C-alpha cells in the first residue's frame, strides 16, 4: 500500500544493509511515521514484546527475520540459535504465528552446514514467509472483491459503505491485510467505497491504525465510536461489515477483537451481510466449541484507564477513569457462526459451519 | 445520595443565601468535586448551555430556579420576566424538560401581584418541581427494586450483576436517578450488587459520572469499554441491563444514548432481561414510529476526536484521532420495543408495546 505516494509494506529487507530489517513503529501512528531498523535479535524481541509491531501475520514475519539475525549473530552454533529461538518465542507467548515464523527458519537450518550457508538459508526463509503473507492477503482481497462487486452492482446508490472493527489491514500483515484487503482491491478496481471505522476501544486500533491506512490510501472513511455502528445499520448506511479474526473454530465461531460480536448482532438484525476475512491458518480445526474452550485474555487496566493523545506538540498519556473505580478489560469476544455470512480466505469463500469448513479444508 | 459521607443532591437551595441556588460542576467530575453558587439568571443560562449540569430532569429544575432568579432580578415586570423565559429556553433548545421547568414557574405568576409575592411563588414553584423529581426517582427506584429482588432471589450466586449505559443516576436528576435508582434502592435494601458501567463513548458519562456516583455510594462496580458488554452477557456475568431513556414512543421504542441498542441486542441474544427506567413524562404519546420520526442529533466531531484526561496535576484535552480523518458523531440510537423486557416508571412497571402503554397511561 502507499504512504504519501510511496509504496510501503509493514516489514522489509534492504540488501544494502544486510544484517538488519525495517519496520514501521506502529506505536507512533497516526501522529508520527517512523521507521526502525532492527539490527539484532534482541531488538526483534523488543519489537514484538513492546508492540512496535502487532497483528498475527506481521508478528510471524518479524519473528522469522529476528531468527535470521540470530543466525547471523552466531552462525556456527546450532545450540546458540536454538536458545535464541526459545528467547524469541517468549516475546508474546500466546501468538501462534510467532512460533510458526521461528519454526519456518529453524526448519531450513542444517547442523552439518557452514554458518554462511545457514545465514543465507535463514534469510531466504524469512523473505519467503514475507512473500507468502503478501500473496495470502492479495488472494483474500481478490476473493473479497468479488463479493463487494456483487454488492455494488445490485445497489443503486453511488457508493458502497463498509463497516470494519479494529485493524486488520496491511499494518497487521505485510501488505493489503485481511479485512481491509477486499476494500483496497475494490478501491483499485474503481468501486467508490466508504469505510466506517470503529474506534475500537480500549486500544483504539481503528482510530489510530485503520483510519491512518485508509487516509494514506486516499479511501473515503469516517471514524465512529464503537457505539455507533448499530444506528448506522438501522439507518441503512452500511452495505456490509468485514472484520478479521484471531482464531476461528471448526464450527465457524469467530474469536476476534472485543466488540465484534455486537456488530454481528446488529448486522443480523438489519440484514447486513457480515463477513470475516482470514487466512485458513487462522481456522483452528481442533477447536470444537469456542464458547467452552476459548480462554479470553484479560488485559491490563491501564489500557482502559489511560489514553495517549496528541497535545499539539507531543503525545501524552492522560487518565480518563478515576483511580478509585475498578476496570475490567477483556481482549476478545466470540461471534457465533450463525451471525456470520461467510469466511473470506485465500482459498476462496467458505460458509461458517462445520460441514462447509471440513469440505473446504479437505478434512 | 452520598458524597464522602454527606447527603447531596445535584441541585439545592440554601435559605441563608436566598438569591441563589447551588449545583455541582459536572464538567469537573470525577477528578474534582466543585460546587457552583448560581446567583443570576444569566449564570443559570450558562450552566445549562455549557453543560455544568445535564440530564433532562436536572435541566428542568435548573431552568425553574433560573426563572426564580429572573423574577427576583426584576419582580415587578411581567414583560421582563417573559423575556428572560425566552432567553433561558434558548440554552438547549431541544430539551423538553427545559421548557417544562420554565413553564412551571411562569404558570404561578400573576400580573396583578406585587413583585415580592411573585418572587415567593416562583421560588415555591422551583422547590416543588425539585421535590417532585426526587419523588419520581424514588418511586422508579422502589418499583425497580421489586424486579431486582425477584432476580436476586431466584439466583443462587452471591451477588446481582447489573449492566448500565451512560449516566442515568442522581447527577442526571436531583436524587436517585432513573436507571440507577433501582440499584441504589437494592443497595439500601442490602442486596449485594455489582454494576458494570459502560464507559459510554464519546462523552464518557459512564466512566466519568456513573462510576463516580457508584464509588461515592460504596457500590461495587467495574468500568468497561462499550465493546465489552456482549462478552459479559455471553459469559453469564450479567443478570439484567437497566438503562434510561431520552424519549420513548407510544409503541415502546426507546431513544437513548448511542450504543444502547447494541446492548439490547446482546441481552436478547443471551436471555438477559433488558429494562428501561424512565418517568412517564418521557413517553411521547404523539410519536407513533420512532424509526421514521426521530431526528437523531449529530454532534460536534471534537467530542470524538478530543478527550479530556487527568495529567496528574490538571486536566488536559488531547487529540486521539488524526486531523486528516473525518469523524461521525451521532448522539442516540433507537432500541426497538421487541428487545425491551419492561419499562420501569414512577407509576409501576409497563410492558413496552402500544396496547400496554395506552392502558397504563389511561389513554
XYZ file of C-alpha atoms in Angstrom:
726
model
C 0.000 0.000 0.000
C 1.018 3.640 -0.202
C 2.275 6.146 2.333
C 2.387 9.651 0.902
C 2.701 8.316 -2.626
C 5.436 5.768 -1.900
C 4.716 2.009 -1.857
C 5.279 0.634 1.638
C 4.882 -2.633 3.489
C 4.917 -3.157 7.236
C 8.280 -5.005 7.167
C 11.076 -5.155 4.589
C 14.681 -6.160 3.992
C 17.195 -3.816 2.414
C 20.103 -5.680 0.705
C 22.209 -2.540 1.210
C 22.018 -3.189 4.968
C 22.236 -6.963 5.018
C 22.298 -7.508 8.793
C 19.054 -5.780 9.592
C 15.426 -5.411 8.560
C 12.994 -2.497 8.743
C 9.644 -1.977 10.429
C 7.239 0.901 10.978
C 6.976 1.963 14.618
C 3.239 1.357 14.997
C 3.155 2.851 18.497
C 3.729 6.281 16.972
C 0.919 6.221 14.392
C -1.030 8.231 13.377
C 0.793 11.192 14.894
C 4.242 10.298 13.641
C 5.536 7.963 10.898
C 8.861 6.470 11.976
C 10.852 3.587 10.532
C 13.025 1.478 12.817
C 15.976 -0.512 11.543
C 16.151 -3.721 13.588
C 19.728 -4.950 13.672
C 19.804 -7.547 16.455
C 17.682 -10.494 17.555
C 17.281 -8.668 20.862
C 15.671 -5.684 19.125
C 13.431 -8.079 17.185
C 12.330 -9.494 20.564
C 11.558 -5.990 21.859
C 9.733 -5.034 18.656
C 7.312 -7.930 19.213
C 7.109 -7.743 23.005
C 6.557 -3.996 23.239
C 4.246 -3.911 20.222
C 6.305 -1.779 17.861
C 4.685 -4.321 15.528
C 1.407 -6.193 16.101
C -1.012 -8.306 14.090
C -0.623 -12.075 13.838
C 0.912 -12.338 10.326
C 3.324 -9.462 10.953
C 4.438 -10.954 14.275
C 5.247 -14.171 12.431
C 7.332 -12.439 9.755
C 9.109 -10.279 12.351
C 9.993 -13.425 14.293
C 11.381 -15.034 11.123
C 13.589 -12.010 10.424
C 14.542 -11.996 14.112
C 15.682 -15.601 13.710
C 17.671 -14.617 10.632
C 19.506 -12.044 12.773
C 20.016 -14.682 15.484
C 21.655 -16.956 12.895
C 23.726 -14.059 11.538
C 24.902 -13.238 15.084
C 26.184 -16.736 15.756
C 26.010 -18.727 12.524
C 28.118 -21.714 13.526
C 26.340 -22.730 16.734
C 23.043 -24.545 16.306
C 22.836 -24.611 20.104
C 23.009 -20.824 20.358
C 20.489 -20.496 17.520
C 18.067 -22.800 19.340
C 18.484 -20.791 22.547
C 17.701 -17.633 20.628
C 14.588 -19.293 19.199
C 13.334 -20.068 22.724
C 14.078 -16.489 23.727
C 12.136 -15.024 20.792
C 9.142 -17.291 21.492
C 8.742 -15.595 24.865
C 8.106 -12.172 23.289
C 4.352 -12.798 23.089
C 3.735 -16.329 24.265
C 0.125 -16.690 23.050
C 0.749 -15.646 19.435
C 0.503 -18.751 17.224
C 2.209 -17.028 14.294
C 5.233 -16.179 16.439
C 6.128 -19.842 16.863
C 5.334 -20.518 13.238
C 7.689 -17.793 12.000
C 10.511 -19.117 14.196
C 9.892 -22.719 13.140
C 9.981 -21.798 9.469
C 13.583 -20.578 9.853
C 14.726 -23.398 12.163
C 13.395 -25.975 9.706
C 15.762 -24.925 6.917
C 18.925 -24.913 9.024
C 21.126 -27.980 8.912
C 23.664 -28.924 11.531
C 26.322 -30.005 9.051
C 26.171 -26.769 7.089
C 28.593 -23.926 7.478
C 27.492 -20.725 9.133
C 27.490 -18.752 5.916
C 25.165 -21.244 4.215
C 22.852 -21.169 7.284
C 22.697 -17.376 7.189
C 21.688 -17.467 3.554
C 19.053 -20.134 4.180
C 17.609 -18.278 7.171
C 17.323 -15.060 5.186
C 15.703 -16.877 2.258
C 13.219 -18.471 4.615
C 12.221 -15.138 6.222
C 11.927 -13.472 2.811
C 9.808 -16.366 1.541
C 7.423 -16.189 4.516
C 7.067 -12.442 3.895
C 6.191 -13.057 0.239
C 3.708 -15.755 1.221
C 1.922 -13.387 3.595
C 1.651 -10.759 0.854
C 0.288 -13.346 -1.548
C -2.231 -14.655 1.011
C -3.502 -11.128 1.700
C -3.808 -10.371 -2.015
C -5.814 -13.539 -2.587
C -8.124 -12.698 0.324
C -8.521 -9.296 -1.288
C -9.330 -10.782 -4.698
C -11.961 -13.152 -3.296
C -13.461 -10.387 -1.186
C -13.520 -8.095 -4.192
C -15.933 -10.450 -5.953
C -18.359 -10.054 -3.028
C -18.019 -6.278 -2.985
C -18.531 -6.122 -6.763
C -21.791 -8.058 -6.435
C -22.969 -5.831 -3.566
C -22.084 -2.697 -5.503
C -23.732 -3.862 -8.713
C -27.039 -4.660 -7.032
C -27.003 -1.332 -5.191
C -28.384 1.714 -6.926
C -26.633 4.316 -4.738
C -23.356 5.944 -5.643
C -21.056 4.346 -3.109
C -20.539 1.128 -1.193
C -20.386 1.509 2.599
C -18.357 -0.966 4.631
C -18.005 -1.059 8.402
C -14.900 -2.555 9.989
C -13.707 -3.109 13.553
C -10.132 -2.865 14.884
C -7.197 -3.023 12.453
C -6.969 -5.949 10.063
C -5.107 -4.001 7.405
C -1.613 -4.054 5.944
C -0.148 -2.862 9.233
C -1.309 -6.128 10.828
C 0.010 -8.198 7.915
C 2.729 -7.276 5.422
C 0.633 -5.747 2.649
C -3.128 -5.438 1.902
C -4.291 -7.041 5.178
C -7.224 -9.356 5.753
C -10.458 -7.386 6.389
C -9.074 -4.356 4.550
C -7.694 -6.337 1.582
C -11.076 -6.508 -0.238
C -11.520 -2.784 0.423
C -8.136 -1.959 -1.128
C -8.898 -4.219 -4.089
C -12.303 -2.581 -4.559
C -10.697 0.861 -4.437
C -8.113 -0.242 -7.023
C -10.958 -1.604 -9.172
C -12.614 1.822 -9.167
C -15.575 0.970 -6.918
C -16.443 4.103 -4.920
C -16.173 2.922 -1.333
C -16.616 4.470 2.095
C -15.406 2.807 5.277
C -16.916 3.337 8.737
C -14.017 2.705 11.092
C -14.880 1.601 14.635
C -12.638 3.479 17.047
C -12.073 0.110 18.799
C -11.684 0.855 22.477
C -9.695 0.393 24.518
C -6.558 0.405 22.346
C -8.142 2.418 19.533
C -6.539 0.447 16.700
C -9.363 1.529 14.402
C -8.976 5.224 15.144
C -5.182 5.084 15.133
C -4.205 2.492 12.523
C -7.121 1.680 10.208
C -8.008 5.340 9.735
C -4.359 6.120 9.016
C -4.108 3.294 6.469
C -7.248 4.430 4.661
C -6.266 8.076 4.685
C -2.838 7.284 3.196
C -4.528 5.217 0.502
C -6.966 8.032 -0.277
C -10.025 5.977 0.672
C -13.076 7.836 1.984
C -13.767 6.953 5.622
C -15.260 8.132 8.909
C -14.074 7.192 12.375
C -17.036 6.334 14.616
C -17.340 5.486 18.308
C -17.885 1.740 18.820
C -21.418 2.605 19.956
C -22.400 4.000 16.559
C -22.462 1.019 14.179
C -25.901 -0.222 15.266
C -27.558 3.094 14.423
C -25.802 3.250 11.038
C -27.138 -0.205 10.184
C -30.642 0.790 11.380
C -30.428 3.763 9.036
C -29.361 1.605 6.057
C -25.966 3.306 5.915
C -23.906 0.073 5.907
C -23.827 -2.396 2.979
C -21.523 -4.941 4.598
C -19.381 -5.498 7.674
C -15.927 -7.026 7.209
C -13.724 -7.938 10.177
C -10.657 -10.101 10.759
C -10.253 -12.978 13.179
C -7.670 -14.078 15.729
C -8.949 -17.652 15.743
C -11.993 -19.345 14.236
C -13.285 -22.710 15.425
C -14.011 -25.651 13.136
C -17.692 -24.773 13.651
C -17.140 -21.264 12.296
C -17.404 -19.363 15.592
C -15.146 -16.328 15.316
C -12.852 -15.107 18.083
C -11.916 -11.535 17.319
C -11.315 -8.175 18.990
C -13.838 -7.402 21.699
C -16.930 -5.693 20.294
C -17.045 -7.715 17.059
C -19.980 -9.759 18.392
C -22.103 -6.633 18.995
C -21.632 -5.530 15.381
C -22.506 -9.022 14.158
C -25.760 -8.910 16.149
C -26.661 -5.544 14.638
C -25.784 -6.778 11.151
C -28.082 -9.793 11.566
C -30.885 -7.626 12.969
C -30.662 -5.285 9.985
C -29.953 -7.885 7.262
C -26.490 -6.503 6.591
C -24.010 -9.165 5.380
C -21.276 -9.862 7.939
C -18.007 -11.259 6.546
C -14.871 -12.464 8.302
C -11.649 -12.246 6.267
C -8.916 -14.579 7.442
C -6.114 -16.859 6.244
C -7.139 -20.531 6.522
C -4.301 -20.951 9.061
C -6.489 -18.983 11.498
C -9.097 -21.758 11.478
C -8.356 -23.943 14.489
C -9.507 -27.384 13.364
C -9.005 -28.706 16.890
C -11.311 -26.164 18.497
C -14.777 -27.729 18.567
C -16.574 -25.368 20.938
C -15.168 -21.854 21.040
C -17.532 -20.853 23.859
C -16.292 -23.666 26.110
C -12.660 -23.793 25.042
C -11.531 -20.270 24.243
C -9.657 -18.526 27.033
C -10.477 -14.839 26.679
C -7.393 -12.858 27.632
C -7.858 -10.240 30.368
C -5.542 -7.324 29.792
C -4.112 -4.544 31.946
C -6.459 -1.932 33.455
C -4.349 0.911 32.166
C -5.331 0.154 28.574
C -8.795 1.401 29.551
C -7.924 3.873 32.310
C -5.224 5.780 30.440
C -5.208 7.082 26.886
C -2.494 8.506 24.703
C -3.234 11.627 22.725
C -1.557 14.474 20.917
C -1.205 17.744 22.821
C -0.242 19.765 19.754
C 3.475 19.305 20.264
C 3.880 15.789 21.643
C 1.919 12.718 22.738
C 0.886 12.413 26.346
C -0.814 9.751 28.472
C -3.798 11.066 30.398
C -6.080 9.317 32.865
C -9.752 9.093 31.866
C -11.145 6.930 34.689
C -10.673 7.799 38.341
C -8.185 5.664 40.257
C -10.944 4.713 42.718
C -13.014 2.910 40.058
C -12.032 -0.644 39.105
C -11.763 -1.509 35.416
C -12.410 -4.764 33.545
C -10.542 -5.269 30.268
C -11.188 -8.335 28.112
C -9.432 -8.572 24.765
C -11.765 -10.659 22.609
C -15.309 -11.895 22.195
C -16.847 -14.734 20.215
C -19.186 -14.192 17.281
C -21.340 -17.290 16.825
C -21.236 -18.790 13.327
C -24.979 -18.178 12.904
C -24.229 -14.442 12.659
C -21.503 -14.877 10.014
C -22.485 -14.587 6.338
C -19.214 -16.070 5.135
C -15.489 -16.545 5.645
C -13.264 -14.886 3.030
C -9.978 -16.827 2.814
C -7.011 -17.012 0.445
C -8.589 -20.169 -0.985
C -11.978 -18.556 -1.627
C -15.262 -18.100 0.205
C -16.480 -20.624 2.773
C -19.688 -20.785 4.780
C -19.247 -20.579 8.554
C -20.370 -24.036 9.633
C -18.562 -27.298 10.336
C -19.600 -29.337 7.259
C -18.668 -26.484 4.902
C -15.354 -25.801 6.642
C -14.409 -29.505 6.670
C -15.183 -29.813 2.970
C -13.362 -26.543 2.207
C -10.226 -27.698 4.035
C -10.441 -31.263 2.690
C -10.703 -32.689 6.207
C -27.236 10.140 47.699
C -23.911 10.496 49.477
C -20.651 12.217 48.650
C -17.922 11.357 51.128
C -20.482 10.604 53.817
C -22.589 13.738 53.320
C -26.056 13.594 51.719
C -26.035 15.509 48.448
C -28.381 16.229 45.583
C -27.481 17.625 42.183
C -29.218 20.978 42.866
C -30.333 22.699 46.070
C -31.495 25.971 47.585
C -29.911 27.438 50.695
C -32.267 29.813 52.617
C -29.155 31.520 54.045
C -28.384 32.717 50.527
C -31.876 33.458 49.250
C -30.982 34.906 45.836
C -29.065 31.919 44.526
C -29.100 28.160 44.197
C -26.325 25.560 44.136
C -25.209 22.974 41.612
C -22.328 20.533 41.228
C -19.995 21.399 38.362
C -20.405 18.158 36.439
C -17.728 19.080 33.905
C -15.103 18.623 36.598
C -16.105 15.132 37.761
C -14.610 12.695 38.601
C -11.299 14.498 39.007
C -12.599 17.392 41.070
C -15.806 17.967 43.106
C -16.788 21.624 42.895
C -19.997 23.367 43.895
C -21.117 26.458 41.998
C -23.449 29.026 43.523
C -25.664 30.334 40.724
C -26.789 33.837 41.560
C -28.170 35.247 38.294
C -30.476 34.055 35.540
C -27.570 34.589 33.164
C -25.429 32.080 35.086
C -28.376 29.673 35.095
C -28.437 30.014 31.285
C -24.701 29.266 31.090
C -24.992 26.328 33.487
C -27.473 24.670 31.113
C -25.900 25.767 27.834
C -22.328 24.823 28.731
C -23.372 21.622 30.486
C -22.256 22.431 34.021
C -25.479 20.456 34.567
C -27.006 17.877 32.187
C -29.707 15.209 32.290
C -33.297 16.015 31.349
C -34.838 16.242 34.858
C -31.945 18.308 36.207
C -32.097 20.694 33.257
C -35.777 21.245 34.034
C -35.165 22.011 37.709
C -32.197 24.258 36.888
C -34.405 26.186 34.464
C -37.080 26.592 37.157
C -34.544 28.007 39.627
C -33.155 30.166 36.816
C -36.665 31.562 36.336
C -36.878 32.208 40.069
C -33.706 34.292 39.808
C -35.162 36.089 36.758
C -38.221 37.002 38.825
C -36.050 38.072 41.755
C -33.987 40.261 39.430
C -36.996 42.172 38.149
C -40.050 41.154 40.173
C -42.446 43.876 39.064
C -42.205 43.471 35.299
C -44.034 40.510 33.800
C -42.694 41.650 30.429
C -39.087 41.404 31.578
C -39.812 38.021 33.187
C -41.260 36.709 29.916
C -38.220 37.954 28.002
C -35.994 36.114 30.451
C -38.042 32.957 29.934
C -37.453 33.134 26.171
C -33.767 33.678 26.804
C -33.484 30.661 29.112
C -35.312 28.441 26.618
C -32.503 29.002 24.133
C -29.899 27.410 26.436
C -30.543 23.936 24.979
C -33.366 24.245 22.514
C -34.154 20.527 22.096
C -34.527 19.714 25.809
C -38.241 19.146 26.545
C -37.719 19.469 30.308
C -36.148 22.897 29.886
C -39.394 24.380 28.576
C -41.367 22.488 31.170
C -39.309 23.868 34.083
C -39.730 27.421 32.780
C -43.461 26.994 32.210
C -43.967 25.659 35.731
C -42.702 28.956 37.153
C -44.465 31.211 34.632
C -47.777 29.481 35.364
C -47.827 30.564 39.024
C -47.046 34.222 38.381
C -49.920 36.631 38.274
C -49.834 40.012 36.645
C -51.757 41.762 39.401
C -49.476 40.506 42.146
C -46.681 42.506 43.670
C -43.103 41.628 42.925
C -42.490 40.230 46.368
C -45.410 37.833 46.091
C -44.218 36.731 42.623
C -40.740 36.041 43.958
C -42.161 33.841 46.673
C -44.392 31.987 44.222
C -41.555 31.451 41.751
C -39.307 30.046 44.466
C -42.075 27.764 45.746
C -42.681 26.511 42.235
C -38.996 25.685 41.642
C -38.707 23.995 45.038
C -41.861 21.995 44.346
C -40.585 20.783 40.956
C -37.339 19.744 42.649
C -39.265 17.731 45.258
C -41.402 16.137 42.555
C -38.309 14.980 40.678
C -36.885 13.417 43.821
C -40.182 11.673 44.498
C -40.440 10.401 40.903
C -36.916 8.982 41.054
C -37.586 7.316 44.397
C -40.733 5.681 43.055
C -38.870 4.434 39.971
C -36.308 3.049 42.398
C -38.961 1.316 44.502
C -40.638 -0.321 41.505
C -37.267 -1.352 40.081
C -36.264 -2.767 43.451
C -39.095 -5.299 43.242
C -37.635 -6.589 39.959
C -34.112 -6.767 41.347
C -35.371 -8.579 44.473
C -37.032 -11.213 42.296
C -33.897 -11.619 40.160
C -31.714 -11.902 43.245
C -33.993 -14.382 44.989
C -34.088 -16.761 42.038
C -30.315 -16.536 41.621
C -28.119 -18.839 43.652
C -24.904 -16.810 43.333
C -23.738 -14.298 45.894
C -24.283 -11.070 44.011
C -26.562 -9.494 41.445
C -24.803 -8.096 38.360
C -26.343 -5.165 36.518
C -25.028 -3.528 33.354
C -25.841 0.116 32.631
C -25.026 2.526 29.818
C -24.317 6.271 30.087
C -25.382 8.174 33.230
C -28.981 7.952 34.342
C -28.172 8.497 38.002
C -28.769 11.245 40.541
C -26.451 13.579 38.679
C -28.886 13.492 35.734
C -31.892 14.006 38.037
C -31.952 15.527 41.509
C -31.571 12.410 43.634
C -31.553 8.623 42.983
C -31.822 8.913 39.193
C -33.746 6.700 36.781
C -31.685 3.648 35.712
C -29.546 3.875 38.857
C -32.489 4.398 41.253
C -33.319 0.657 41.486
C -29.622 -0.031 42.052
C -29.442 2.460 44.938
C -32.631 1.034 46.416
C -31.282 -2.516 46.117
C -28.042 -1.447 47.803
C -30.020 0.205 50.616
C -32.090 -2.988 50.925
C -28.915 -4.979 51.493
C -28.856 -6.838 48.166
C -25.198 -7.382 47.200
C -24.962 -5.735 43.816
C -22.249 -5.176 41.234
C -22.615 -2.723 38.360
C -20.826 -2.988 35.005
C -20.535 0.590 33.832
C -20.251 1.172 30.084
C -17.600 3.832 29.501
C -20.080 5.413 27.014
C -18.021 6.962 24.258
C -17.703 9.572 23.080
C -18.523 11.734 26.125
C -17.679 9.005 28.656
C -20.579 9.782 31.002
C -20.420 6.224 32.308
C -16.718 6.331 33.101
C -16.844 9.871 34.473
C -20.236 10.231 36.180
C -21.839 6.829 36.801
C -18.614 5.335 38.151
C -18.165 8.378 40.407
C -21.737 8.106 41.720
C -21.353 4.412 42.499
C -17.956 4.842 44.099
C -19.254 7.609 46.373
C -22.178 5.393 47.362
C -19.848 2.483 48.100
C -21.389 0.251 45.432
C -19.175 -2.380 43.820
C -18.624 -1.647 40.119
C -16.316 -2.053 37.125
C -15.902 0.378 34.266
C -15.854 -1.476 30.935
C -15.270 -0.361 27.353
C -18.543 -0.181 25.404
C -17.320 -3.184 23.402
C -17.277 -5.469 26.447
C -20.935 -5.932 27.437
C -21.662 -8.569 24.801
C -18.906 -10.848 26.054
C -20.020 -10.429 29.678
C -23.541 -11.487 28.715
C -22.171 -14.451 26.736
C -20.272 -15.489 29.862
C -23.387 -15.231 32.060
C -21.878 -12.361 34.044
C -24.886 -10.013 33.695
C -28.269 -10.622 35.390
C -30.045 -7.580 33.980
C -29.417 -4.452 31.934
C -31.022 -1.193 33.092
C -30.779 1.998 31.048
C -32.566 5.342 30.946
C -34.338 6.954 28.003
C -34.411 10.375 26.396
C -37.725 9.686 24.673
C -39.845 6.569 24.237
C -42.534 6.248 21.566
C -46.112 5.189 22.251
C -45.085 1.817 20.735
C -42.333 1.391 23.326
C -39.347 2.028 21.053
C -36.641 3.613 23.180
C -34.492 6.532 22.072
C -31.445 6.644 24.320
C -27.710 7.322 24.278
C -25.975 5.814 21.264
C -24.906 2.224 21.922
C -27.987 1.279 23.955
C -29.373 -0.705 21.005
C -26.246 -2.886 20.787
C -26.571 -3.862 24.448
C -30.272 -4.617 23.975
C -29.405 -6.965 21.075
C -26.837 -8.780 23.208
C -29.295 -9.007 26.113
C -31.931 -10.584 23.857
C -29.386 -12.992 22.349
C -28.317 -14.137 25.818
C -31.742 -14.085 27.504
C -30.731 -11.277 29.864
C -33.661 -9.036 30.922
C -33.370 -5.522 29.489
C -35.188 -2.774 31.415
C -35.671 0.898 30.660
C -36.227 3.153 33.702
C -37.967 6.439 32.904
C -40.534 8.919 34.184
C -43.836 8.555 32.289
C -43.289 12.133 31.016
C -40.550 10.678 28.792
C -43.130 8.636 26.864
C -44.039 10.663 23.789
C -47.641 9.685 23.131
C -47.566 11.554 19.815
C -44.606 9.606 18.459
C -46.007 6.636 16.558
C -42.923 5.456 14.687
C -39.632 6.322 16.327
C -37.648 4.981 13.364
C -39.422 7.291 10.923
C -39.946 10.314 13.149
C -36.975 10.613 15.476
C -34.328 13.068 14.378
C -31.050 11.684 15.657
C -28.851 14.593 16.662
C -25.420 14.756 15.044
C -22.940 16.311 17.401
C -19.552 18.002 17.042
C -16.563 15.986 15.776
C -14.415 17.112 18.661
C -16.440 15.066 21.134
C -14.904 12.013 19.429
C -11.588 13.453 18.237
C -10.528 15.054 21.516
C -10.637 13.647 25.036
C -10.133 15.221 28.411
C -7.966 13.432 30.929
C -6.006 13.967 34.093
C -2.268 14.513 33.722
C -1.528 14.068 37.413
C -1.792 17.749 38.195
C -4.543 19.092 35.942
C -6.967 18.064 33.209
C -5.913 18.396 29.612
C -7.587 17.906 26.233
C -5.638 15.640 23.925
C -6.327 14.601 20.338
C -6.895 10.884 19.759
C -7.861 10.852 16.058
C -5.683 12.437 13.382
C -6.960 15.709 11.918
C -6.920 14.131 8.433
C -9.574 11.527 9.332
C -13.238 12.591 9.288
C -15.418 11.685 12.274
C -19.126 10.880 12.509
C -20.824 11.543 15.850
C -24.465 10.625 16.399
C -25.938 11.125 19.864
C -28.666 8.491 20.116
C -29.966 5.246 18.731
C -33.333 3.506 18.871
C -33.916 0.254 20.717
C -36.969 -1.492 19.243
C -39.648 -2.391 21.785
C -39.222 -6.094 20.955
C -35.858 -6.002 22.741
C -37.256 -4.337 25.882
C -38.351 -6.554 28.776
C -40.190 -3.734 30.517
C -40.448 -0.030 31.303
C -39.879 0.898 34.960
C -41.768 4.135 35.704
C -42.830 6.085 38.783
C -46.300 4.565 38.317
C -45.026 0.993 38.177
C -43.908 -1.488 35.539
C -45.297 -1.393 31.997
C -44.690 -3.647 29.014
C -43.098 -1.957 26.003
C -45.903 -2.155 23.450
C -48.672 0.209 22.390
C -51.697 -1.540 23.952
C -49.927 -1.885 27.319
C -48.668 1.694 27.290
C -52.098 3.101 26.337
C -53.755 1.126 29.116
C -51.020 2.111 31.591
C -51.399 5.812 30.787
C -55.224 5.628 30.629
C -55.231 6.803 27.006
